[in-house]
Amino acid sequence: MYVGDSGVDMQTARNAGITSVGVTWGFRPRTELEANQAIHIVDVPEEILTFI
């Protein structure tokens, strides 16, 4: 699992063949995470636990 806040992070996860989790409290907008095909998008850190 790769957790990040940008499109580059989502691309990195995809290139590594692992699940991407985009977080909305970072430096980039949710739309960037969606455009870069984040598998999951979370609004609070606790939500990440549901994917473990």
mmCIF file with all atom_site columns, C-alpha atoms in Angstrom:
data_model
loop_
_atom_site.group_PDB
_atom_site.id
_atom_site.type_symbol
_atom_site.label_atom_id
_atom_site.label_alt_id
_atom_site.label_comp_id
_atom_site.label_asym_id
_atom_site.label_entity_id
_atom_site.label_seq_id
_atom_site.pdbx_PDB_ins_code
_atom_site.Cartn_x
_atom_site.Cartn_y
_atom_site.Cartn_z
_atom_site.occupancy
_atom_site.B_iso_or_equiv
_atom_site.pdbx_formal_charge
_atom_site.auth_seq_id
_atom_site.auth_comp_id
_atom_site.auth_asym_id
_atom_site.auth_atom_id
_atom_site.pdbx_PDB_model_num
ATOM 1  C CA . MET A 1 1  ? 0.000   0.000  0.000   1.00 0.00 ? 1  MET A CA 1
ATOM 2  C CA . TYR A 1 2  ? 1.281   3.437  -0.954  1.00 0.00 ? 2  TYR A CA 1
ATOM 3  C CA . VAL A 1 3  ? -0.276  6.438  0.792   1.00 0.00 ? 3  VAL A CA 1
ATOM 4  C CA . GLY A 1 4  ? 0.178   9.849  -0.756  1.00 0.00 ? 4  GLY A CA 1
ATOM 5  C CA . ASP A 1 5  ? -1.361  13.215 -1.523  1.00 0.00 ? 5  ASP A CA 1
ATOM 6  C CA . SER A 1 6  ? -0.446  13.823 -5.163  1.00 0.00 ? 6  SER A CA 1
ATOM 7  C CA . GLY A 1 7  ? -0.808  12.497 -8.648  1.00 0.00 ? 7  GLY A CA 1
ATOM 8  C CA . VAL A 1 8  ? 2.879   11.572 -8.657  1.00 0.00 ? 8  VAL A CA 1
ATOM 9  C CA . ASP A 1 9  ? 2.273   9.410  -5.590  1.00 0.00 ? 9  ASP A CA 1
ATOM 10 C CA . MET A 1 10 ? -0.604  7.621  -7.312  1.00 0.00 ? 10 MET A CA 1
ATOM 11 C CA . GLN A 1 11 ? 1.524   7.044  -10.424 1.00 0.00 ? 11 GLN A CA 1
ATOM 12 C CA . THR A 1 12 ? 4.356   5.712  -8.265  1.00 0.00 ? 12 THR A CA 1
ATOM 13 C CA . ALA A 1 13 ? 2.025   3.190  -6.632  1.00 0.00 ? 13 ALA A CA 1
ATOM 14 C CA . ARG A 1 14 ? 0.666   2.111  -10.008 1.00 0.00 ? 14 ARG A CA 1
ATOM 15 C CA . ASN A 1 15 ? 4.185   1.709  -11.440 1.00 0.00 ? 15 ASN A CA 1
ATOM 16 C CA . ALA A 1 16 ? 5.166   -0.384 -8.422  1.00 0.00 ? 16 ALA A CA 1
ATOM 17 C CA . GLY A 1 17 ? 2.061   -2.546 -8.800  1.00 0.00 ? 17 GLY A CA 1
ATOM 18 C CA . ILE A 1 18 ? 0.705   -1.761 -5.348  1.00 0.00 ? 18 ILE A CA 1
ATOM 19 C CA . THR A 1 19 ? -2.537  -0.332 -3.997  1.00 0.00 ? 19 THR A CA 1
ATOM 20 C CA . SER A 1 20 ? -2.693  3.466  -3.902  1.00 0.00 ? 20 SER A CA 1
ATOM 21 C CA . VAL A 1 21 ? -4.435  5.435  -1.186  1.00 0.00 ? 21 VAL A CA 1
ATOM 22 C CA . GLY A 1 22 ? -4.852  9.143  -1.836  1.00 0.00 ? 22 GLY A CA 1
ATOM 23 C CA . VAL A 1 23 ? -5.284  11.461 1.124   1.00 0.00 ? 23 VAL A CA 1
ATOM 24 C CA . THR A 1 24 ? -7.279  14.668 0.829   1.00 0.00 ? 24 THR A CA 1
ATOM 25 C CA . TRP A 1 25 ? -5.471  16.574 3.586   1.00 0.00 ? 25 TRP A CA 1
ATOM 26 C CA . GLY A 1 26 ? -2.284  17.023 1.548   1.00 0.00 ? 26 GLY A CA 1
ATOM 27 C CA . PHE A 1 27 ? -1.080  19.657 -0.872  1.00 0.00 ? 27 PHE A CA 1
ATOM 28 C CA . ARG A 1 28 ? -3.110  18.606 -3.924  1.00 0.00 ? 28 ARG A CA 1
ATOM 29 C CA . PRO A 1 29 ? -6.872  18.601 -4.536  1.00 0.00 ? 29 PRO A CA 1
ATOM 30 C CA . ARG A 1 30 ? -9.016  15.463 -4.557  1.00 0.00 ? 30 ARG A CA 1
ATOM 31 C CA . THR A 1 31 ? -9.540  15.928 -8.315  1.00 0.00 ? 31 THR A CA 1
ATOM 32 C CA . GLU A 1 32 ? -5.829  15.307 -8.917  1.00 0.00 ? 32 GLU A CA 1
ATOM 33 C CA . LEU A 1 33 ? -6.039  12.027 -6.997  1.00 0.00 ? 33 LEU A CA 1
ATOM 34 C CA . GLU A 1 34 ? -9.088  11.005 -9.025  1.00 0.00 ? 34 GLU A CA 1
ATOM 35 C CA . ALA A 1 35 ? -7.461  11.994 -12.320 1.00 0.00 ? 35 ALA A CA 1
ATOM 36 C CA . ASN A 1 36 ? -4.448  9.841  -11.456 1.00 0.00 ? 36 ASN A CA 1
ATOM 37 C CA . GLN A 1 37 ? -6.578  6.799  -10.659 1.00 0.00 ? 37 GLN A CA 1
ATOM 38 C CA . ALA A 1 38 ? -6.144  6.517  -6.902  1.00 0.00 ? 38 ALA A CA 1
ATOM 39 C CA . ILE A 1 39 ? -7.616  3.155  -5.925  1.00 0.00 ? 39 ILE A CA 1
ATOM 40 C CA . HIS A 1 40 ? -8.852  4.569  -2.614  1.00 0.00 ? 40 HIS A CA 1
ATOM 41 C CA . ILE A 1 41 ? -9.284  8.168  -1.440  1.00 0.00 ? 41 ILE A CA 1
ATOM 42 C CA . VAL A 1 42 ? -9.622  8.967  2.247   1.00 0.00 ? 42 VAL A CA 1
ATOM 43 C CA . ASP A 1 43 ? -10.524 12.110 4.132   1.00 0.00 ? 43 ASP A CA 1
ATOM 44 C CA . VAL A 1 44 ? -9.229  11.156 7.600   1.00 0.00 ? 44 VAL A CA 1
ATOM 45 C CA . PRO A 1 45 ? -6.274  8.972  8.619   1.00 0.00 ? 45 PRO A CA 1
ATOM 46 C CA . GLU A 1 46 ? -8.449  6.417  10.409  1.00 0.00 ? 46 GLU A CA 1
ATOM 47 C CA . GLU A 1 47 ? -10.010 5.408  7.090   1.00 0.00 ? 47 GLU A CA 1
ATOM 48 C CA . ILE A 1 48 ? -6.686  3.929  5.968   1.00 0.00 ? 48 ILE A CA 1
ATOM 49 C CA . LEU A 1 49 ? -7.085  1.216  8.619   1.00 0.00 ? 49 LEU A CA 1
ATOM 50 C CA . THR A 1 50 ? -10.049 -0.226 6.720   1.00 0.00 ? 50 THR A CA 1
ATOM 51 C CA . PHE A 1 51 ? -7.697  -1.258 3.889   1.00 0.00 ? 51 PHE A CA 1
ATOM 52 C CA . ILE A 1 52 ? -5.226  -3.151 6.069   1.00 0.00 ? 52 ILE A CA 1
#
